[in-house]
Amino acid sequence: MTPTEPKSGATPTVYGQSERAPRGDYSRGGLVNTDYTCPQNYAIYTEADHNTYRQLHARQSALLPGLACDQFIAALPLLGKPERIPRFEDINQRLQPATGWQLVAVPGLIPEVAFFTLLANRQFPVTDWIRKPEEFDYVVEPDLFHDLFGHVPLLFDPVFADHLQAYGVGGLKANRLGACEQLSRLYWFTIEFGLIRQHDGLRAYGAGVLSSPGELVHAVRGEQTQRIALDLLRAMRSHYRIDSFQPTYFVIDSFQHLFDLTAPDFTPLYAQLLALDEIPPGLILSGEELL
């Protein structure tokens, strides 16, 4: 992934390979800012869109007990009533006093530097379009449901919220050091697909797991799933799958554990990674303990 600085206006961003252009209107008649934020165009949501959100929310919520971490389940009602797509400004009235974060609308995927900058300023970008009914089970790009349902509840947790801001600051530094790819892998294996150890067993906290019915069960309960303790170098060396369930998941002991683990300067780690082999998806190294 190559970071691209927005210059004049906003243009679509593509991560990975795709046969079609990214979805989302990146012009909006000049309403998209150079930092890729824009007003949430609430008027465009149809009754079908609200129905899709309501059905997605109901299906995923029913799966959470015993699979999602306690902090996520406790904070989910703070998104508001699930009957209709929430207004971001309404969530912000609860989120900003809780942890100092705010949601900002974006038209779709945005470049890494723009993304890191928003996180560093405690602004979380939420895609403002929602998948079509025919994409109910799978959508190629992150949509409103993934971003809102999967990511936002944990922004109400003070420790997790501080970690995500620190990640944004670290991302800007990684960009200067040419290490965005390595840091993006850590994001993938923690914020998107991370597992956490609770007193009553393993649970999911990653948004990509929490917003997917199939992967939620696979990650936490799958008999063939590989789960190992999070190690920074190990995660940043590891390739991941974007076209199927993950074969390997990384486990933390708590959000404070994640915050403390990622607090030191990553510059020496980036130097070490240059001398280490990359790890293909699903490979377990000698001596690694499966949890």
XYZ file of C-alpha atoms in Angstrom:
291
model
C 0.000 0.000 0.000
C 1.421 3.346 -1.004
C 0.332 6.378 1.023
C -0.968 9.286 -1.044
C -1.224 12.820 0.308
C -4.468 14.592 -0.678
C -3.603 17.758 -2.573
C -6.474 19.519 -4.294
C -9.758 17.775 -3.679
C -10.188 14.082 -2.911
C -9.708 11.091 -5.171
C -10.571 7.415 -4.646
C -8.068 5.127 -2.979
C -7.558 1.450 -3.805
C -5.979 -1.127 -1.501
C -5.154 -4.468 -3.059
C -6.501 -5.506 -6.445
C -10.007 -4.939 -7.706
C -11.770 -5.128 -11.054
C -13.853 -2.052 -10.353
C -13.286 1.475 -9.106
C -13.859 2.170 -5.421
C -17.439 2.923 -4.506
C -18.352 6.321 -3.126
C -18.771 9.800 -4.520
C -15.436 11.523 -3.915
C -16.590 14.852 -5.326
C -20.036 15.496 -3.822
C -20.158 18.770 -5.670
C -17.112 20.055 -3.839
C -18.343 18.955 -0.396
C -15.482 16.474 0.176
C -12.620 18.229 1.947
C -8.925 17.744 1.196
C -8.676 15.638 4.367
C -11.349 13.359 2.810
C -14.036 14.234 5.352
C -17.504 15.271 4.224
C -20.978 15.813 5.658
C -22.987 12.663 6.304
C -25.590 12.872 3.544
C -28.391 11.440 5.647
C -31.058 12.347 3.103
C -29.741 9.803 0.592
C -30.592 6.795 2.793
C -33.660 4.981 1.506
C -36.041 2.823 3.500
C -34.226 -0.149 1.953
C -30.937 1.193 3.363
C -32.429 1.550 6.846
C -33.874 -1.943 6.573
C -30.467 -3.344 5.578
C -28.852 -1.690 8.608
C -31.602 -2.957 10.906
C -31.278 -6.542 9.655
C -27.471 -6.505 9.797
C -27.532 -5.112 13.334
C -30.074 -7.704 14.498
C -28.208 -10.632 12.967
C -24.829 -9.636 14.338
C -26.097 -8.623 17.775
C -27.653 -12.051 18.264
C -24.240 -13.689 17.796
C -22.286 -11.533 20.251
C -22.885 -13.306 23.604
C -19.988 -15.648 24.321
C -18.060 -14.431 21.263
C -17.561 -10.638 21.609
C -15.579 -9.013 24.410
C -17.483 -7.538 27.356
C -16.465 -3.950 26.594
C -17.924 -4.161 23.091
C -21.236 -5.643 24.224
C -21.582 -3.024 26.968
C -20.959 -0.104 24.584
C -23.010 -1.277 21.589
C -26.266 0.396 22.773
C -24.451 3.748 22.659
C -24.757 3.638 18.866
C -28.453 4.356 19.349
C -31.603 2.525 18.388
C -30.921 0.032 15.599
C -34.143 0.623 13.692
C -32.550 3.243 11.465
C -29.041 4.261 10.373
C -27.698 6.534 13.122
C -26.752 10.122 12.556
C -23.062 10.522 13.301
C -23.709 13.817 15.082
C -26.006 12.040 17.553
C -23.320 9.459 18.393
C -20.777 12.260 18.788
C -22.899 13.814 21.525
C -22.229 10.662 23.578
C -18.762 9.773 22.295
C -16.971 13.090 22.661
C -17.698 13.482 26.403
C -16.744 9.836 26.990
C -13.306 9.687 25.338
C -12.783 12.858 23.316
C -13.340 11.090 19.983
C -15.664 12.138 17.182
C -16.932 10.388 14.074
C -16.389 12.015 10.690
C -17.977 10.901 7.451
C -15.822 9.861 4.493
C -16.919 8.751 1.001
C -15.016 5.443 1.124
C -11.447 4.209 1.471
C -8.976 7.017 2.068
C -5.158 7.197 1.801
C -3.032 6.107 4.726
C -1.651 9.543 5.615
C -5.146 11.039 5.697
C -6.346 8.090 7.778
C -3.462 8.326 10.259
C -3.944 12.085 10.589
C -7.614 11.704 11.491
C -6.838 9.046 14.106
C -4.054 11.154 15.596
C -6.642 13.923 16.055
C -9.180 11.547 17.665
C -11.438 11.584 14.613
C -12.646 8.224 13.337
C -13.570 8.053 9.619
C -16.841 6.221 8.941
C -17.837 5.375 5.379
C -21.282 6.917 4.916
C -22.719 4.533 2.315
C -24.205 1.144 3.174
C -24.113 -2.096 1.211
C -26.931 -3.159 -1.089
C -29.307 -6.009 -0.150
C -27.550 -8.343 -2.590
C -24.300 -7.698 -0.660
C -25.864 -8.527 2.689
C -23.414 -11.336 3.500
C -20.285 -9.868 1.929
C -19.180 -6.463 0.687
C -15.799 -5.869 -0.979
C -15.050 -2.551 0.730
C -15.738 -1.459 4.311
C -19.171 0.154 4.423
C -21.113 2.078 7.047
C -22.146 -1.059 8.918
C -18.611 -2.405 9.190
C -17.169 0.923 10.303
C -19.985 1.864 12.671
C -20.940 -1.472 14.225
C -17.470 -3.006 14.145
C -15.253 -0.103 15.230
C -17.186 2.568 17.063
C -18.385 0.811 20.266
C -14.815 0.312 21.497
C -14.075 4.011 20.984
C -16.122 4.453 24.183
C -13.449 2.461 26.078
C -10.828 4.966 27.347
C -7.814 2.653 27.036
C -8.715 1.384 23.575
C -9.484 4.958 22.487
C -6.040 6.106 23.636
C -4.406 3.188 21.823
C -6.123 4.052 18.546
C -4.969 7.662 18.748
C -1.425 6.481 19.464
C -1.673 4.218 16.417
C -2.511 7.246 14.274
C 0.513 9.152 15.579
C 2.666 6.065 14.987
C 1.281 5.735 11.471
C 2.451 9.209 10.530
C 5.925 8.308 11.799
C 5.856 4.980 9.950
C 5.064 6.861 6.754
C 8.183 8.997 7.197
C 10.239 5.842 7.814
C 8.783 3.867 4.899
C 7.196 1.306 7.237
C 3.476 1.725 6.528
C 3.134 -1.831 5.249
C 4.513 -3.296 8.480
C 2.317 -1.096 10.655
C -0.757 -1.843 8.554
C -0.285 -5.522 9.311
C -0.377 -4.763 13.024
C -3.642 -2.855 12.499
C -5.048 -5.810 10.599
C -4.155 -8.360 13.266
C -5.306 -6.225 16.211
C -7.876 -3.518 15.492
C -9.476 -5.464 12.637
C -9.014 -9.138 13.594
C -7.769 -9.214 17.187
C -8.844 -11.570 19.972
C -8.674 -10.877 23.709
C -8.365 -13.191 26.685
C -11.148 -12.707 29.253
C -11.712 -14.467 32.581
C -14.301 -16.670 30.863
C -12.337 -17.421 27.678
C -11.258 -15.915 24.379
C -13.407 -13.206 22.821
C -13.223 -11.006 19.717
C -12.498 -7.274 19.756
C -11.418 -6.725 16.134
C -13.958 -4.943 13.945
C -13.505 -7.279 10.988
C -14.431 -10.220 13.207
C -17.237 -8.495 15.107
C -19.016 -7.356 11.933
C -18.826 -10.765 10.188
C -21.177 -13.592 11.253
C -19.040 -16.366 9.792
C -15.658 -15.080 10.918
C -16.870 -14.323 14.455
C -17.645 -17.988 15.080
C -14.586 -19.182 13.155
C -12.158 -16.922 15.024
C -13.367 -17.648 18.549
C -14.624 -21.239 18.351
C -13.230 -22.754 15.161
C -11.526 -26.061 15.912
C -8.958 -25.641 13.145
C -8.300 -21.966 13.904
C -4.774 -21.024 15.004
C -4.537 -18.522 17.865
C -1.227 -17.269 19.267
C -0.176 -14.558 21.721
C 0.480 -11.193 20.102
C 4.129 -10.469 19.375
C 4.846 -7.228 17.531
C 7.630 -8.470 15.270
C 5.694 -11.636 14.506
C 2.566 -9.711 13.522
C 4.426 -7.148 11.410
C 6.228 -9.935 9.514
C 3.019 -11.841 8.784
C 0.988 -11.680 5.606
C -2.797 -11.908 5.879
C -5.730 -13.040 3.760
C -8.275 -10.604 2.354
C -10.314 -13.183 0.440
C -11.130 -15.716 3.189
C -11.220 -16.201 6.943
C -7.896 -15.665 8.672
C -5.984 -18.888 9.420
C -4.171 -17.258 12.375
C -5.313 -14.771 15.008
C -3.284 -12.890 17.620
C -4.452 -12.717 21.238
C -3.956 -9.954 23.824
C -4.581 -10.139 27.585
C -6.301 -6.752 27.885
C -6.529 -3.388 26.157
C -3.978 -2.088 28.653
C -1.687 -4.927 27.510
C -2.145 -3.797 23.897
C -1.510 -0.159 24.811
C 1.635 -0.976 26.806
C 2.948 -3.355 24.136
C 2.688 -0.737 21.402
C 3.811 2.276 23.463
C 7.619 2.033 22.881
C 9.308 3.589 19.843
C 8.860 1.275 16.845
C 11.928 2.610 15.002
C 14.214 -0.218 16.247
C 11.545 -2.779 15.312
C 11.376 -1.471 11.746
C 15.170 -1.846 11.504
C 14.977 -5.437 12.788
C 12.256 -6.316 10.284
C 14.610 -5.571 7.395
C 16.706 -8.598 8.388
C 13.801 -10.989 9.037
C 11.922 -13.211 6.600
C 8.274 -12.529 5.982
C 5.755 -15.117 7.156
C 3.053 -16.448 4.810
C -0.545 -16.745 6.036
C -1.201 -19.734 8.283
C 2.392 -20.676 9.034
C 3.109 -21.458 12.694
C 6.730 -21.029 13.686
C 8.725 -23.550 15.686
C 8.113 -23.127 19.400
C 4.924 -21.088 19.072
C 2.170 -22.133 21.450
C -1.377 -22.339 20.114
C -3.952 -20.921 22.497
